[in-house]
Amino acid sequence: MQVDVGRDGVAFPRLHRPTERQIWRFQDLYEGSAVGFTLELYLLSLREIFSTSVSPPKEARGICVGALKNITSNLESNSNIWTQKVVLELICDIAAKRGVFSEFTYPSYIEDELVVLLRKVASGMRDLSDIERAREDVERAPVVATVRRGVELDFRKNVLDVLKNPSPIIILVKPPEPPKSRLSFSSP
């Protein structure tokens, strides 16, 4: 993990493209529905809550997933580009363990919802170069050894799977063929 040291000697994780991301947040707030910005705040709040509690209560799962779905409920696959960029980078930060998300692991049920959200966002993005850059960033990021390493690698693999194939998964069913007519017409 790359670290910057401030003037006061306090170390903090280096942000990934901080100026660009701040512009994206402002555009998300101005032109979009602020879903990306709100999602960032929500995930930072969850990090704070889960890092201070020994074991979250069983009810936390339903509440956390419900709140996440509520925040992202008006996010359509054709939402504005700024919201898409904020969400894409946010989820890649979690998968790559970089920035303010570098020292925390979310519960698997949150990670599962983030993969679903990433698929929705990535399938609506028109500029595939953003997706390609995000995929390369996650692939290049070092794997961090933690207690939940296997689960984290699953999340990282799932994120990479979405980034490698960003189109929505559609199952095509071949319609049944119409029955053949028993009547035949012949010309004289």
One Martini backbone bead per residue (centre of mass of N, CA, C, O) as a GRO file, in nm:
protein
  188
    1MET     BB    1   0.096   0.036   0.023
    2GLN     BB    2   0.048   0.360  -0.029
    3VAL     BB    3   0.203   0.647   0.140
    4ASP     BB    4   0.133   0.945   0.302
    5VAL     BB    5   0.291   1.236   0.449
    6GLY     BB    6   0.228   1.475   0.646
    7ARG     BB    7   0.326   1.755   0.817
    8ASP     BB    8   0.246   1.599   1.100
    9GLY     BB    9   0.330   1.276   1.037
   10VAL     BB   10   0.078   1.155   0.914
   11ALA     BB   11  -0.045   0.865   0.787
   12PHE     BB   12  -0.191   0.801   0.455
   13PRO     BB   13  -0.363   0.684   0.213
   14ARG     BB   14  -0.340   0.672  -0.115
   15LEU     BB   15  -0.495   0.808  -0.367
   16HIS     BB   16  -0.679   0.749  -0.660
   17ARG     BB   17  -0.705   1.000  -0.847
   18PRO     BB   18  -0.812   1.263  -0.678
   19THR     BB   19  -0.896   1.489  -0.876
   20GLU     BB   20  -1.084   1.336  -1.060
   21ARG     BB   21  -1.274   1.231  -0.835
   22GLN     BB   22  -1.373   1.504  -0.737
   23ILE     BB   23  -1.506   1.584  -1.000
   24TRP     BB   24  -1.702   1.347  -1.013
   25ARG     BB   25  -1.853   1.418  -0.754
   26PHE     BB   26  -1.955   1.694  -0.843
   27GLN     BB   27  -2.107   1.586  -1.091
   28ASP     BB   28  -2.289   1.394  -0.935
   29LEU     BB   29  -2.423   1.623  -0.770
   30TYR     BB   30  -2.512   1.808  -1.013
   31GLU     BB   31  -2.619   1.589  -1.248
   32GLY     BB   32  -2.702   1.382  -1.061
   33SER     BB   33  -2.813   1.177  -0.773
   34ALA     BB   34  -2.568   1.110  -0.569
   35VAL     BB   35  -2.499   0.805  -0.546
   36GLY     BB   36  -2.191   0.787  -0.527
   37PHE     BB   37  -2.154   0.969  -0.280
   38THR     BB   38  -2.350   0.816  -0.090
   39LEU     BB   39  -2.203   0.544  -0.107
   40GLU     BB   40  -1.942   0.635   0.018
   41LEU     BB   41  -2.061   0.722   0.291
   42TYR     BB   42  -2.185   0.452   0.366
   43LEU     BB   43  -1.922   0.278   0.359
   44LEU     BB   44  -1.776   0.448   0.573
   45SER     BB   45  -1.983   0.396   0.795
   46LEU     BB   46  -1.961   0.090   0.804
   47ARG     BB   47  -1.667   0.080   0.875
   48GLU     BB   48  -1.699   0.218   1.148
   49ILE     BB   49  -1.903   0.025   1.276
   50PHE     BB   50  -1.750  -0.255   1.225
   51SER     BB   51  -1.472  -0.165   1.368
   52THR     BB   52  -1.617  -0.126   1.668
   53SER     BB   53  -1.744  -0.401   1.651
   54VAL     BB   54  -1.728  -0.724   1.728
   55SER     BB   55  -2.041  -0.817   1.658
   56PRO     BB   56  -2.278  -0.815   1.452
   57PRO     BB   57  -2.588  -0.834   1.428
   58LYS     BB   58  -2.817  -1.017   1.250
   59GLU     BB   59  -2.984  -0.759   1.156
   60ALA     BB   60  -2.765  -0.610   0.988
   61ARG     BB   61  -2.798  -0.737   0.715
   62GLY     BB   62  -3.080  -0.627   0.634
   63ILE     BB   63  -3.017  -0.330   0.681
   64CYS     BB   64  -2.767  -0.295   0.496
   65VAL     BB   65  -2.889  -0.401   0.231
   66GLY     BB   66  -3.137  -0.217   0.227
   67ALA     BB   67  -2.980   0.050   0.219
   68LEU     BB   68  -2.818  -0.006  -0.036
   69LYS     BB   69  -3.065  -0.045  -0.224
   70ASN     BB   70  -3.186   0.233  -0.170
   71ILE     BB   71  -2.953   0.409  -0.273
   72THR     BB   72  -2.946   0.236  -0.567
   73SER     BB   73  -3.242   0.235  -0.695
   74ASN     BB   74  -3.189   0.500  -0.902
   75LEU     BB   75  -2.982   0.323  -1.058
   76GLU     BB   76  -2.912   0.320  -1.377
   77SER     BB   77  -2.751   0.200  -1.655
   78ASN     BB   78  -2.805   0.517  -1.776
   79SER     BB   79  -2.648   0.689  -1.614
   80ASN     BB   80  -2.433   0.902  -1.542
   81ILE     BB   81  -2.093   0.912  -1.583
   82TRP     BB   82  -2.012   1.008  -1.296
   83THR     BB   83  -2.149   0.794  -1.131
   84GLN     BB   84  -2.012   0.554  -1.266
   85LYS     BB   85  -1.720   0.632  -1.187
   86VAL     BB   86  -1.752   0.633  -0.882
   87VAL     BB   87  -1.850   0.340  -0.851
   88LEU     BB   88  -1.622   0.196  -0.995
   89GLU     BB   89  -1.387   0.302  -0.813
   90LEU     BB   90  -1.497   0.211  -0.541
   91ILE     BB   91  -1.504  -0.096  -0.596
   92CYS     BB   92  -1.203  -0.113  -0.678
   93ASP     BB   93  -1.089  -0.022  -0.408
   94ILE     BB   94  -1.193  -0.267  -0.249
   95ALA     BB   95  -1.057  -0.489  -0.427
   96ALA     BB   96  -0.755  -0.339  -0.410
   97LYS     BB   97  -0.693  -0.202  -0.144
   98ARG     BB   98  -0.744   0.126  -0.162
   99GLY     BB   99  -0.715   0.381   0.019
  100VAL     BB  100  -0.974   0.411   0.248
  101PHE     BB  101  -1.016   0.078   0.176
  102SER     BB  102  -0.739  -0.079   0.267
  103GLU     BB  103  -0.829  -0.159   0.597
  104PHE     BB  104  -1.103  -0.307   0.493
  105THR     BB  105  -1.365  -0.556   0.545
  106TYR     BB  106  -1.643  -0.659   0.412
  107PRO     BB  107  -1.909  -0.814   0.413
  108SER     BB  108  -2.021  -1.046   0.192
  109TYR     BB  109  -2.309  -0.919   0.148
  110ILE     BB  110  -2.192  -0.651   0.042
  111GLU     BB  111  -2.013  -0.755  -0.185
  112ASP     BB  112  -2.240  -0.886  -0.348
  113GLU     BB  113  -2.391  -0.617  -0.405
  114LEU     BB  114  -2.152  -0.477  -0.549
  115VAL     BB  115  -2.142  -0.668  -0.791
  116VAL     BB  116  -2.425  -0.607  -0.894
  117LEU     BB  117  -2.376  -0.304  -0.927
  118LEU     BB  118  -2.140  -0.323  -1.125
  119ARG     BB  119  -2.297  -0.458  -1.352
  120LYS     BB  120  -2.497  -0.228  -1.394
  121VAL     BB  121  -2.289  -0.007  -1.458
  122ALA     BB  122  -2.108  -0.146  -1.678
  123SER     BB  123  -2.348  -0.199  -1.884
  124GLY     BB  124  -2.389   0.137  -1.916
  125MET     BB  125  -2.118   0.188  -2.032
  126ARG     BB  126  -1.960   0.350  -2.309
  127ASP     BB  127  -1.669   0.368  -2.182
  128LEU     BB  128  -1.438   0.108  -2.190
  129SER     BB  129  -1.174   0.241  -2.077
  130ASP     BB  130  -1.258   0.251  -1.779
  131ILE     BB  131  -1.283  -0.054  -1.741
  132GLU     BB  132  -0.998  -0.132  -1.829
  133ARG     BB  133  -0.848   0.036  -1.617
  134ALA     BB  134  -0.978  -0.098  -1.370
  135ARG     BB  135  -0.884  -0.384  -1.428
  136GLU     BB  136  -0.579  -0.324  -1.422
  137ASP     BB  137  -0.571  -0.214  -1.132
  138VAL     BB  138  -0.668  -0.474  -0.991
  139GLU     BB  139  -0.454  -0.669  -1.107
  140ARG     BB  140  -0.198  -0.494  -0.993
  141ALA     BB  141  -0.278  -0.532  -0.721
  142PRO     BB  142  -0.195  -0.627  -0.428
  143VAL     BB  143  -0.211  -0.893  -0.221
  144VAL     BB  144  -0.368  -0.900   0.088
  145ALA     BB  145  -0.309  -1.018   0.400
  146THR     BB  146  -0.578  -1.183   0.569
  147VAL     BB  147  -0.822  -1.342   0.736
  148ARG     BB  148  -1.023  -1.313   0.460
  149ARG     BB  149  -0.874  -1.389   0.192
  150GLY     BB  150  -1.064  -1.579   0.032
  151VAL     BB  151  -1.302  -1.381   0.018
  152GLU     BB  152  -1.147  -1.146  -0.115
  153LEU     BB  153  -1.073  -1.306  -0.370
  154ASP     BB  154  -1.362  -1.347  -0.461
  155PHE     BB  155  -1.432  -1.052  -0.496
  156ARG     BB  156  -1.208  -0.984  -0.693
  157LYS     BB  157  -1.293  -1.192  -0.906
  158ASN     BB  158  -1.580  -1.082  -0.953
  159VAL     BB  159  -1.492  -0.805  -1.048
  160LEU     BB  160  -1.320  -0.905  -1.288
  161ASP     BB  161  -1.548  -1.049  -1.437
  162VAL     BB  162  -1.709  -0.792  -1.494
  163LEU     BB  163  -1.476  -0.630  -1.637
  164LYS     BB  164  -1.440  -0.845  -1.871
  165ASN     BB  165  -1.782  -0.861  -1.870
  166PRO     BB  166  -2.002  -0.589  -1.881
  167SER     BB  167  -2.231  -0.733  -1.978
  168PRO     BB  168  -2.520  -0.851  -1.949
  169ILE     BB  169  -2.688  -1.124  -1.838
  170ILE     BB  170  -2.827  -1.330  -2.097
  171ILE     BB  171  -3.093  -1.551  -2.144
  172LEU     BB  172  -3.153  -1.749  -2.414
  173VAL     BB  173  -3.461  -1.853  -2.556
  174LYS     BB  174  -3.586  -2.077  -2.760
  175PRO     BB  175  -3.840  -2.085  -2.944
  176PRO     BB  176  -4.085  -2.260  -3.038
  177GLU     BB  177  -4.192  -2.436  -3.287
  178PRO     BB  178  -4.418  -2.447  -3.504
  179PRO     BB  179  -4.650  -2.628  -3.612
  180LYS     BB  180  -4.709  -2.844  -3.851
  181SER     BB  181  -4.884  -2.872  -4.123
  182ARG     BB  182  -5.109  -3.108  -4.273
  183LEU     BB  183  -5.159  -2.924  -4.492
  184SER     BB  184  -5.156  -2.936  -4.851
  185PHE     BB  185  -5.062  -2.752  -5.131
  186SER     BB  186  -5.141  -2.787  -5.473
  187SER     BB  187  -5.069  -2.738  -5.795
  188PRO     BB  188  -5.211  -2.781  -6.122
   0.00000   0.00000   0.00000
